[in-house]
Amino acid sequence: MELGQLLVDEGLITSEQLTLARNEKSTDRIDHTLIKMGLTTEDAVLRTLSSEFGMEYIDLKDVEVDVELLTKFPTSAIYRHSLLPLYRQNGHVVVATDNPLNLEGLDELGTVSGLRLEPVLTRSNELRLRIRELLGVGGDTINELVRQRSEEGIELLEEIEEDFGELAEGAQAPSVIKLVNELLIEAVKLGTSDIHIEPQEHSLRVRYRIDGMLRIQPVPAEINHFYSAIVTRLKIMSHLNIAEKRLPQDGRIKLRVSGREVDVRVSIIPMSHGEGVVMRLLDKAKMKFDLKNVGMPPSIVTGFKELISLPHGIILVTGPTGSGKSTTLYSALNEIKDPATKIITVEDPVEYQMDGISQIQVHSRIGLTFAAGLRSILRHDPDVVLIGEIRDGETATAAIQAALTGHVVFSTLHTNDAPSAFTRLVDMGVEPYLVASTVEGVLAQRLVRRLCPHCKKKVPVGMAQDLPADFPKDKVEFVYEPVGCRECTDTGYSGRIGVFELLTTDEKLQEMCADNASATKIRAHAVQHGMRTLRQSGWEQVEIGVTSVSEVVRITRGDIVGQVAAG
């Protein structure tokens, strides 16, 4: 029913008054024209509409708007349709409107946010005032400008010098800039951790590492002709020497992509067919430094929290590159961060800035190594020290000395499992008795891919293929296998989660370490005294349907020692 006729039928106005309003030929909605002419009141119209459409009529002055919820909706659509999301209620988002027939606007907001909306009626003036109060005057105009800027590509957060001469002529062409921006935008959109750009003899290969696995990214064949310009453009963005093509170079790009800050670490190495480029993307918006988000099971969280709360000693996190060690350490620092605690880090590079923590960037060329940095910061009276990585005997010795002088030292080490950390430090030249007396615990970790929740397939254990000998068939009734669908781009997996192995030092282990026992013996002792291995941690994730058997087999090795010890 037409709105004007509805008001006539409800006795709010007469047919003659409706005809008068229509003769005004106003672009306003008919009820607004009637109100302006003084033929009815907004309050009366809204109460009538509320009754007719079964929508609640509210006074916005009495409502507290959920500001965090508001950020999930586009500002331009809120202004354009005069719709204001208020708060969540019974699985819906309550949205204020002055027009019960505004189905287009409600559909747009619902589609963009992915949330179910429940409209309520309110006065026009109050609605407009509240929108401006919450989003600012001219918010719709600013939003449009931001949208246009984001469409142009990427916003660099550091200025680029313009004068690069003839060498940079091709690299600064708008088409090359756009091409590089598109590669970066697509990578961020897909959740890529690394971009590999590799020159072949007659072609160019681009690969994105997503969820720990490299995938070839389709690119036009003609991109090969622009390879030199692409590398030069990346060098310019990274503040590197564009004339140097014979030596490796490392740089950094700071970007804002779709409103999110992204740090890109760039490594360029000369290869047989040109310069190879690898870019590591650190998306700050996606990072949440919380031990719960890391994926630790409750038993590991309890033990690890006890370790990081100790008054002194070394706590190590081990694993290969890209296994989430830095995220775990940052989460640990976040856990113990306190105004009464001085925390200093020495990193190469500083990946994420954290409030309340003093962070130092290593500069090996000028002598600021991990070891040199650690010796200096001990004079800054820290309580907790984080060393990005123990790479050599000098750094290991400096870490040991820091622990012996009453400091808590966090660091990472590249070993295959937790027990190997003890023997690795001894191999670096640290006396076994010093390792025994300072290392309080070691956390080994890996990242396994999560099964896609939309397509994973439940399979009885008896029908599962290629189960390894150490799989606990007696404990598990079903396993899940990857299938592949549109949601996970046919990989069967979406996202990653950690598997962990926590070794806490006890008196017997200290004796074994002081006697220079092998990693195998240390491992057997740890398993006998309750250590859950990486493999066992992986089986736990299989049991609850988070990952697959094949993924655990890919990432961890079998527990031969554990089986012998248990037997």
Coordinates of C-alpha atoms in Angstrom, one line a residue:
M1 CA 0.0 0.0 0.0
E2 CA 1.2 3.5 -0.8
L3 CA 2.3 5.4 2.3
G4 CA -0.1 8.4 1.8
Q5 CA -3.1 6.2 1.4
L6 CA -2.1 4.2 4.5
L7 CA -2.2 7.5 6.6
V8 CA -5.7 8.3 5.1
D9 CA -7.0 4.8 6.0
E10 CA -5.6 5.1 9.5
G11 CA -7.5 8.4 10.0
L12 CA -4.4 10.4 10.4
I13 CA -5.2 12.7 7.4
T14 CA -8.0 13.2 5.0
S15 CA -8.1 12.5 1.3
E16 CA -8.2 16.2 0.6
Q17 CA -5.1 16.8 2.7
L18 CA -3.2 14.0 0.8
T19 CA -4.2 15.6 -2.5
L20 CA -2.9 19.0 -1.3
A21 CA 0.4 17.4 -0.3
R22 CA 0.8 15.7 -3.6
N23 CA 0.2 18.9 -5.4
E24 CA 3.2 20.4 -3.7
K25 CA 5.4 18.3 -6.1
S26 CA 8.1 18.0 -3.4
T27 CA 10.9 15.6 -3.8
D28 CA 10.5 14.7 -0.1
R29 CA 8.7 11.5 1.0
I30 CA 4.9 12.2 1.2
D31 CA 4.7 11.9 5.1
H32 CA 7.6 14.4 5.4
T33 CA 5.7 16.8 3.1
L34 CA 2.5 16.4 5.2
I35 CA 4.6 17.1 8.4
K36 CA 6.1 20.2 6.8
M37 CA 2.7 21.5 5.9
G38 CA 1.5 21.0 9.5
L39 CA -1.2 18.6 8.5
T40 CA 0.2 15.9 10.9
T41 CA 3.1 15.3 13.3
E42 CA 6.1 13.0 12.9
D43 CA 5.3 11.4 16.2
A44 CA 1.8 10.5 15.0
V45 CA 3.1 9.2 11.6
L46 CA 5.8 7.0 13.2
R47 CA 3.4 5.5 15.8
T48 CA 1.0 4.6 13.0
L49 CA 3.8 3.1 10.9
S50 CA 5.1 1.2 14.0
S51 CA 1.7 -0.4 14.5
E52 CA 1.2 -1.2 10.8
F53 CA 4.6 -2.8 10.2
G54 CA 5.0 -4.3 13.6
M55 CA 8.2 -2.4 14.3
E56 CA 9.2 -1.0 17.7
Y57 CA 9.1 2.9 18.0
I58 CA 12.0 4.1 20.1
D59 CA 13.5 7.4 21.4
L60 CA 17.2 7.5 20.4
K61 CA 18.0 9.8 23.3
D62 CA 17.6 6.8 25.7
V63 CA 19.7 4.4 23.6
E64 CA 23.4 3.7 24.2
V65 CA 25.0 2.8 20.8
D66 CA 27.6 0.0 20.5
V67 CA 30.5 2.0 18.9
E68 CA 32.5 -1.1 18.2
L69 CA 29.6 -2.7 16.4
L70 CA 29.2 0.5 14.3
T71 CA 32.7 0.0 12.8
K72 CA 31.5 -3.2 11.1
F73 CA 29.3 -1.1 8.7
P74 CA 30.3 1.3 5.9
T75 CA 30.0 4.9 6.8
S76 CA 28.8 5.9 3.4
A77 CA 25.9 3.4 3.5
I78 CA 24.9 4.7 7.0
Y79 CA 24.7 8.3 5.7
R80 CA 23.1 7.4 2.4
H81 CA 20.3 5.4 3.8
S82 CA 19.9 7.1 7.2
L83 CA 20.3 3.8 9.0
L84 CA 22.1 3.6 12.4
P85 CA 23.1 0.2 13.9
L86 CA 22.5 0.4 17.6
Y87 CA 23.3 -2.8 19.5
R88 CA 23.0 -6.6 19.4
Q89 CA 19.9 -8.3 20.7
N90 CA 18.9 -12.0 20.5
G91 CA 21.2 -12.8 17.6
H92 CA 20.2 -9.7 15.6
V93 CA 21.6 -6.2 15.2
V94 CA 18.9 -3.5 16.0
V95 CA 19.1 -0.8 13.4
A96 CA 17.3 2.6 13.7
T97 CA 15.5 4.0 10.7
D98 CA 12.8 6.7 10.0
N99 CA 11.5 4.8 7.0
P100 CA 10.0 1.3 7.4
L101 CA 10.0 0.9 3.6
N102 CA 13.8 1.3 3.2
L103 CA 14.4 -2.3 2.3
E104 CA 17.2 -1.5 -0.1
G105 CA 19.3 0.1 2.6
L106 CA 18.7 -2.7 5.1
D107 CA 19.6 -5.3 2.4
E108 CA 22.8 -3.4 1.6
L109 CA 23.9 -3.1 5.3
G110 CA 23.0 -6.8 5.9
T111 CA 24.9 -8.0 2.9
V112 CA 28.0 -5.9 3.6
S113 CA 28.2 -6.8 7.3
G114 CA 26.9 -10.4 7.1
L115 CA 24.7 -9.7 10.1
R116 CA 21.0 -10.2 10.6
L117 CA 19.2 -6.8 11.0
E118 CA 16.1 -5.9 12.9
P119 CA 14.8 -2.3 12.1
V120 CA 13.2 0.0 14.7
L121 CA 11.6 3.3 14.0
T122 CA 12.8 6.7 15.3
R123 CA 12.5 10.4 14.5
S124 CA 14.3 11.8 11.5
N125 CA 16.0 14.7 13.2
E126 CA 17.2 12.6 16.1
L127 CA 18.5 9.9 13.7
R128 CA 20.5 12.4 11.7
L129 CA 21.9 14.2 14.8
R130 CA 23.0 10.9 16.3
I131 CA 24.7 9.7 13.1
R132 CA 26.7 12.9 12.9
E133 CA 27.5 12.8 16.6
L134 CA 28.9 9.3 16.3
L135 CA 30.6 9.5 12.8
G136 CA 31.4 13.2 12.5
V137 CA 30.2 15.9 10.3
G138 CA 31.0 15.1 6.6
G139 CA 31.7 11.5 7.5
D140 CA 30.1 10.4 4.3
T141 CA 32.3 12.7 2.2
I142 CA 35.5 11.6 3.9
N143 CA 34.5 7.9 3.5
E144 CA 34.1 8.5 -0.2
L145 CA 37.5 10.1 -0.5
V146 CA 39.1 7.2 1.4
R147 CA 37.4 4.7 -0.9
Q148 CA 38.7 6.5 -3.9
R149 CA 42.2 6.6 -2.5
S150 CA 42.1 2.8 -1.7
E151 CA 41.0 2.1 -5.2
E152 CA 44.1 3.8 -6.5
G153 CA 46.1 1.0 -4.8
I154 CA 48.4 1.1 -1.8
E155 CA 49.3 4.0 0.6
L156 CA 53.1 4.0 1.4
L157 CA 53.7 5.1 5.0
E158 CA 57.2 6.3 4.2
E159 CA 58.0 8.8 1.5
I160 CA 59.9 7.7 -1.6
E161 CA 62.7 9.9 -3.0
E162 CA 61.7 11.0 -6.4
D163 CA 65.1 11.5 -8.1
F164 CA 66.4 8.1 -9.2
G165 CA 67.5 9.1 -12.7
E166 CA 67.1 7.0 -15.9
L167 CA 67.5 3.7 -14.0
A168 CA 64.1 4.1 -12.4
E169 CA 62.3 5.4 -15.5
G170 CA 60.4 2.2 -16.3
A171 CA 59.9 1.3 -12.6
Q172 CA 58.0 4.6 -12.0
A173 CA 55.6 4.2 -14.9
P174 CA 52.0 4.2 -13.6
S175 CA 51.4 0.7 -15.1
V176 CA 54.3 -0.9 -13.2
I177 CA 53.3 0.8 -10.0
K178 CA 49.8 -0.5 -10.4
L179 CA 51.1 -4.0 -11.2
V180 CA 53.2 -4.1 -8.0
N181 CA 50.3 -2.7 -6.0
E182 CA 48.0 -5.4 -7.3
L183 CA 50.4 -8.2 -6.4
L184 CA 50.6 -6.8 -2.8
I185 CA 46.9 -6.2 -2.5
E186 CA 46.0 -9.7 -3.7
A187 CA 48.6 -11.2 -1.3
V188 CA 47.1 -9.3 1.7
K189 CA 43.6 -10.3 0.7
L190 CA 44.5 -14.0 0.6
G191 CA 46.3 -13.9 4.0
T192 CA 49.7 -14.6 2.4
S193 CA 52.7 -14.7 4.7
D194 CA 55.4 -14.6 2.0
I195 CA 55.5 -13.6 -1.7
H196 CA 58.2 -15.3 -3.9
I197 CA 59.0 -13.7 -7.2
E198 CA 61.4 -16.0 -9.1
P199 CA 62.9 -15.4 -12.6
Q200 CA 63.0 -18.4 -14.9
E201 CA 64.9 -18.6 -18.2
H202 CA 62.0 -17.5 -20.3
S203 CA 59.3 -16.7 -17.7
L204 CA 58.5 -15.4 -14.3
R205 CA 57.0 -17.4 -11.5
V206 CA 55.1 -15.8 -8.6
R207 CA 54.2 -17.9 -5.6
Y208 CA 52.3 -17.0 -2.4
R209 CA 52.8 -18.9 0.9
I210 CA 49.4 -19.4 2.4
D211 CA 48.9 -21.4 5.6
G212 CA 52.5 -22.5 5.3
M213 CA 52.3 -23.9 1.8
L214 CA 53.5 -22.3 -1.4
R215 CA 51.0 -21.9 -4.2
I216 CA 51.6 -20.7 -7.7
Q217 CA 49.8 -17.4 -8.4
P218 CA 48.6 -17.2 -12.0
V219 CA 50.1 -14.1 -13.7
P220 CA 50.0 -13.0 -17.4
A221 CA 52.8 -14.5 -19.5
E222 CA 53.8 -11.0 -20.6
I223 CA 54.8 -10.1 -17.0
N224 CA 58.2 -11.5 -17.8
H225 CA 59.0 -8.4 -19.9
F226 CA 58.4 -6.1 -16.9
Y227 CA 60.4 -8.1 -14.4
S228 CA 63.4 -5.7 -14.2
A229 CA 61.0 -2.8 -13.7
I230 CA 59.1 -4.7 -11.0
V231 CA 62.3 -5.4 -9.1
T232 CA 63.4 -1.8 -9.4
R233 CA 60.1 -0.6 -8.2
L234 CA 60.3 -2.9 -5.1
K235 CA 63.9 -1.6 -4.5
I236 CA 62.6 2.0 -4.6
M237 CA 59.8 1.2 -2.2
S238 CA 62.3 -0.6 0.1
H239 CA 64.9 2.2 0.0
L240 CA 67.5 -0.1 -1.5
N241 CA 70.3 0.6 -4.1
I242 CA 68.6 0.2 -7.5
A243 CA 72.0 0.2 -9.3
E244 CA 73.3 -2.8 -7.3
K245 CA 72.4 -6.1 -9.0
R246 CA 75.3 -8.3 -7.9
L247 CA 74.9 -8.4 -4.1
P248 CA 72.0 -9.5 -1.8
Q249 CA 70.0 -6.6 -0.3
D250 CA 67.5 -6.5 2.5
G251 CA 64.9 -3.7 3.0
R252 CA 61.5 -2.9 4.4
I253 CA 58.3 -1.4 3.1
K254 CA 55.6 0.1 5.3
L255 CA 52.1 0.1 3.7
R256 CA 48.5 0.7 4.4
V257 CA 46.2 -1.7 2.5
S258 CA 42.5 -1.2 2.9
G259 CA 43.0 0.6 6.1
R260 CA 45.3 -2.1 7.6
E261 CA 49.0 -1.4 8.3
V262 CA 51.2 -4.0 6.8
D263 CA 55.0 -4.3 7.2
V264 CA 56.8 -6.0 4.3
R265 CA 60.3 -7.4 4.8
V266 CA 62.1 -7.5 1.4
S267 CA 65.0 -9.8 0.5
I268 CA 66.6 -9.6 -2.9
I269 CA 69.3 -12.1 -4.0
P270 CA 71.0 -12.3 -7.4
M271 CA 70.3 -15.6 -9.2
S272 CA 71.2 -17.2 -12.5
H273 CA 68.3 -15.7 -14.4
G274 CA 68.0 -12.4 -12.6
E275 CA 67.3 -11.2 -9.0
G276 CA 65.0 -13.3 -6.9
V277 CA 62.7 -11.5 -4.5
V278 CA 61.0 -12.8 -1.3
M279 CA 58.7 -10.5 0.7
R280 CA 57.4 -11.4 4.1
L281 CA 54.1 -9.7 5.0
L282 CA 53.4 -8.9 8.6
D283 CA 49.7 -7.8 8.9
K284 CA 49.5 -6.0 12.2
A285 CA 45.7 -5.9 12.2
K286 CA 45.5 -9.7 12.2
M287 CA 48.0 -10.2 15.1
K288 CA 46.5 -10.8 18.6
F289 CA 49.2 -11.6 21.1
D290 CA 47.4 -13.8 23.5
L291 CA 48.4 -17.3 24.6
K292 CA 44.8 -18.5 24.1
N293 CA 44.9 -17.4 20.4
V294 CA 48.1 -19.3 19.8
G295 CA 46.2 -22.5 20.2
M296 CA 47.9 -24.0 23.3
P297 CA 45.9 -26.7 25.1
P298 CA 45.1 -25.9 28.8
S299 CA 47.8 -28.2 30.1
I300 CA 50.6 -26.5 28.1
V301 CA 49.2 -23.0 28.9
T302 CA 49.4 -23.8 32.7
G303 CA 53.0 -25.1 32.5
F304 CA 54.2 -22.3 30.2
K305 CA 52.6 -19.6 32.4
E306 CA 54.5 -21.0 35.4
L307 CA 57.7 -20.9 33.4
I308 CA 57.4 -17.3 32.2
S309 CA 56.5 -16.2 35.8
L310 CA 59.8 -17.4 37.2
P311 CA 62.1 -14.8 38.8
H312 CA 65.2 -15.7 36.7
G313 CA 66.4 -18.3 34.1
I314 CA 66.2 -18.9 30.4
I315 CA 63.0 -19.9 28.6
L316 CA 63.5 -21.1 25.0
V317 CA 61.0 -21.4 22.2
T318 CA 62.3 -23.7 19.4
G319 CA 61.2 -24.6 15.9
P320 CA 61.9 -23.9 12.2
T321 CA 61.4 -20.5 10.4
G322 CA 57.7 -19.7 10.2
S323 CA 56.6 -22.0 13.1
G324 CA 55.1 -19.1 15.1
K325 CA 57.9 -18.7 17.6
S326 CA 57.8 -14.9 17.6
T327 CA 54.1 -14.8 18.1
T328 CA 54.4 -17.1 21.1
L329 CA 57.1 -15.0 22.6
Y330 CA 55.2 -11.7 22.1
S331 CA 52.2 -13.4 23.6
A332 CA 54.3 -14.4 26.6
L333 CA 55.6 -10.8 27.0
N334 CA 52.0 -9.5 26.8
E335 CA 51.0 -11.9 29.5
I336 CA 53.7 -10.7 32.0
K337 CA 53.7 -7.1 30.9
D338 CA 53.2 -4.8 33.9
P339 CA 54.1 -1.2 34.9
A340 CA 56.3 -2.7 37.7
T341 CA 58.3 -4.8 35.2
K342 CA 61.0 -3.5 32.8
I343 CA 61.0 -5.5 29.6
I344 CA 63.7 -5.0 26.9
T345 CA 64.0 -6.9 23.6
V346 CA 66.8 -7.2 21.1
E347 CA 65.4 -8.2 17.7
D348 CA 66.4 -8.6 14.1
P349 CA 64.2 -7.1 12.9
V350 CA 61.6 -5.6 15.3
E351 CA 58.5 -7.2 13.8
Y352 CA 55.8 -5.7 16.0
Q353 CA 55.9 -2.6 18.1
M354 CA 54.4 -3.2 21.6
D355 CA 53.4 -0.6 24.1
G356 CA 55.1 -0.9 27.5
I357 CA 58.2 -2.7 26.1
S358 CA 61.5 -1.3 25.0
Q359 CA 62.6 -2.8 21.7
I360 CA 66.1 -2.6 20.1
Q361 CA 66.8 -3.3 16.4
V362 CA 70.0 -5.2 15.7
H363 CA 72.5 -3.5 13.4
S364 CA 75.3 -6.1 12.7
R365 CA 77.2 -3.8 10.3
I366 CA 77.9 -1.3 13.0
G367 CA 78.6 -3.8 15.7
L368 CA 75.2 -3.9 17.4
T369 CA 74.8 -7.7 17.5
F370 CA 72.5 -9.8 19.7
A371 CA 75.4 -10.3 22.1
A372 CA 76.5 -6.7 22.1
G373 CA 72.9 -5.5 22.6
L374 CA 72.3 -7.9 25.4
R375 CA 75.5 -6.8 27.3
S376 CA 74.4 -3.1 27.0
I377 CA 70.8 -3.5 28.0
L378 CA 71.8 -5.3 31.2
R379 CA 73.0 -1.8 32.4
H380 CA 69.4 -0.5 31.8
D381 CA 68.2 -2.5 34.8
P382 CA 65.7 -4.8 33.0
D383 CA 63.6 -7.5 34.7
V384 CA 62.9 -9.5 31.6
V385 CA 65.0 -9.7 28.4
L386 CA 64.0 -11.1 25.0
I387 CA 66.7 -12.0 22.5
G388 CA 65.3 -12.5 19.1
E389 CA 67.5 -15.6 18.4
I390 CA 70.5 -17.4 19.9
R391 CA 72.6 -17.8 16.7
D392 CA 76.1 -18.3 18.1
G393 CA 78.2 -19.1 21.1
E394 CA 78.7 -15.4 22.0
T395 CA 75.0 -14.7 22.2
A396 CA 74.4 -18.0 24.1
T397 CA 77.1 -17.1 26.7
A398 CA 75.7 -13.6 27.1
A399 CA 72.2 -15.1 27.6
I400 CA 73.6 -17.5 30.3
Q401 CA 75.3 -14.6 32.1
A402 CA 72.1 -12.6 32.1
A403 CA 70.2 -15.5 33.6
L404 CA 72.9 -16.0 36.3
T405 CA 72.6 -12.4 37.3
G406 CA 68.9 -12.7 38.1
H407 CA 67.2 -11.9 34.9
V408 CA 64.5 -13.8 33.0
V409 CA 65.7 -14.4 29.4
F410 CA 63.4 -15.4 26.6
S411 CA 64.8 -16.5 23.2
T412 CA 64.4 -18.7 20.2
L413 CA 66.6 -21.5 18.9
H414 CA 66.5 -23.5 15.7
T415 CA 66.2 -27.1 16.9
N416 CA 63.9 -30.0 15.8
D417 CA 62.5 -30.6 19.3
A418 CA 62.6 -29.4 22.9
P419 CA 65.3 -31.8 24.2
S420 CA 67.7 -30.9 21.4
A421 CA 67.9 -27.3 22.8
F422 CA 70.1 -28.4 25.7
T423 CA 72.7 -30.2 23.4
R424 CA 72.5 -27.3 20.9
L425 CA 73.7 -24.8 23.5
V426 CA 76.5 -27.1 24.5
D427 CA 77.5 -27.5 20.9
M428 CA 77.7 -23.6 20.7
G429 CA 80.4 -23.8 23.4
V430 CA 78.5 -23.2 26.6
E431 CA 79.6 -25.4 29.6
P432 CA 77.1 -28.2 30.2
Y433 CA 76.7 -27.3 33.9
L434 CA 75.8 -23.7 33.0
V435 CA 73.1 -24.9 30.6
A436 CA 71.8 -27.2 33.3
S437 CA 71.6 -24.4 35.9
T438 CA 70.0 -21.7 33.8
V439 CA 67.6 -23.2 31.2
E440 CA 64.3 -23.6 33.0
G441 CA 62.2 -24.9 30.2
V442 CA 61.9 -25.3 26.4
L443 CA 58.8 -25.0 24.3
A444 CA 59.0 -26.6 20.8
Q445 CA 56.3 -25.8 18.3
R446 CA 55.0 -26.3 14.8
L447 CA 52.0 -25.0 12.9
V448 CA 49.6 -27.4 11.3
R449 CA 46.9 -26.4 8.9
R450 CA 43.3 -26.4 10.1
L451 CA 40.8 -28.4 8.2
C452 CA 38.2 -26.3 6.4
P453 CA 35.0 -26.4 8.5
H454 CA 32.8 -26.2 5.4
C455 CA 34.0 -29.3 3.7
K456 CA 36.0 -31.6 6.0
K457 CA 34.9 -35.3 5.8
K458 CA 34.3 -37.5 8.8
V459 CA 35.8 -41.0 8.4
P460 CA 35.8 -44.0 10.8
V461 CA 39.3 -44.9 11.9
G462 CA 38.9 -48.4 10.4
M463 CA 38.4 -46.9 6.9
A464 CA 41.1 -44.2 7.1
Q465 CA 44.0 -44.6 4.8
D466 CA 47.7 -44.6 5.6
L467 CA 47.5 -44.3 9.4
P468 CA 51.0 -44.4 10.9
A469 CA 52.0 -47.1 13.4
D470 CA 52.1 -44.6 16.4
F471 CA 48.5 -43.3 15.7
P472 CA 46.3 -44.0 18.9
K473 CA 43.7 -46.1 17.1
D474 CA 42.3 -47.4 20.4
K475 CA 41.5 -43.8 21.6
V476 CA 40.0 -42.3 18.4
E477 CA 36.8 -43.5 16.8
F478 CA 36.7 -41.0 13.8
V479 CA 39.1 -38.8 12.0
Y480 CA 38.5 -36.0 9.5
E481 CA 40.0 -35.7 6.1
P482 CA 40.3 -32.7 3.7
V483 CA 38.0 -32.4 0.7
G484 CA 38.2 -28.9 -0.8
C485 CA 35.5 -26.4 -1.6
R486 CA 35.0 -22.8 -2.8
E487 CA 35.5 -21.4 0.8
C488 CA 39.1 -22.9 1.1
T489 CA 40.0 -22.5 -2.6
D490 CA 39.9 -26.3 -3.0
T491 CA 42.8 -26.9 -0.6
G492 CA 40.7 -28.6 2.2
Y493 CA 42.4 -26.3 4.7
S494 CA 41.8 -22.8 6.1
G495 CA 44.2 -21.2 8.7
R496 CA 46.7 -22.8 11.0
I497 CA 47.0 -23.8 14.7
G498 CA 50.0 -24.7 16.8
V499 CA 51.1 -28.1 18.2
F500 CA 53.4 -27.9 21.2
E501 CA 56.0 -29.8 23.2
L502 CA 56.8 -28.4 26.6
L503 CA 59.9 -29.6 28.5
T504 CA 60.3 -28.3 32.0
T505 CA 63.7 -28.8 33.7
D506 CA 63.8 -31.0 36.8
E507 CA 66.7 -32.1 39.0
K508 CA 67.3 -35.3 37.2
L509 CA 67.3 -33.5 33.8
Q510 CA 69.8 -31.0 35.3
E511 CA 72.1 -33.9 36.3
M512 CA 71.8 -35.4 32.9
C513 CA 72.6 -32.1 31.1
A514 CA 75.6 -31.5 33.4
D515 CA 76.8 -35.0 32.5
N516 CA 76.5 -34.1 28.8
A517 CA 73.7 -36.6 28.1
S518 CA 72.5 -37.0 24.5
A519 CA 69.2 -35.4 23.3
T520 CA 67.8 -39.0 22.9
K521 CA 68.3 -39.7 26.6
I522 CA 66.9 -36.4 27.7
R523 CA 63.9 -37.0 25.5
A524 CA 63.3 -40.5 26.9
H525 CA 63.4 -39.1 30.5
A526 CA 61.0 -36.2 29.6
V527 CA 58.5 -38.6 28.0
Q528 CA 58.6 -40.9 31.0
H529 CA 57.9 -37.9 33.3
G530 CA 54.8 -36.7 31.3
M531 CA 56.0 -34.6 28.4
R532 CA 53.6 -34.6 25.6
T533 CA 55.5 -34.7 22.3
L534 CA 54.8 -32.7 19.2
R535 CA 53.4 -35.8 17.6
Q536 CA 51.1 -36.5 20.5
S537 CA 50.0 -32.8 20.5
G538 CA 49.2 -33.3 16.8
W539 CA 47.1 -36.4 17.5
E540 CA 45.1 -34.4 20.0
Q541 CA 44.2 -31.9 17.3
V542 CA 43.2 -34.8 15.0
E543 CA 41.1 -36.3 17.7
I544 CA 39.0 -33.1 18.1
G545 CA 38.7 -32.7 14.3
V546 CA 40.9 -29.6 13.9
T547 CA 43.5 -31.1 11.5
S548 CA 44.1 -34.2 9.5
V549 CA 46.4 -37.2 10.1
S550 CA 48.4 -36.4 6.9
E551 CA 49.0 -32.9 8.1
V552 CA 50.5 -34.1 11.5
V553 CA 52.6 -36.7 9.6
R554 CA 53.9 -33.9 7.3
I555 CA 54.9 -31.6 10.2
T556 CA 56.1 -34.0 12.9
R557 CA 58.2 -37.2 13.1
G558 CA 57.2 -40.4 14.7
D559 CA 57.6 -40.9 18.5
I560 CA 60.0 -43.9 18.4
V561 CA 61.7 -42.8 21.6
G562 CA 58.3 -42.2 23.2
Q563 CA 57.2 -45.7 22.4
V564 CA 60.3 -47.3 23.8
A565 CA 60.2 -45.3 26.9
A566 CA 56.5 -46.0 27.4
G567 CA 57.1 -49.7 26.9

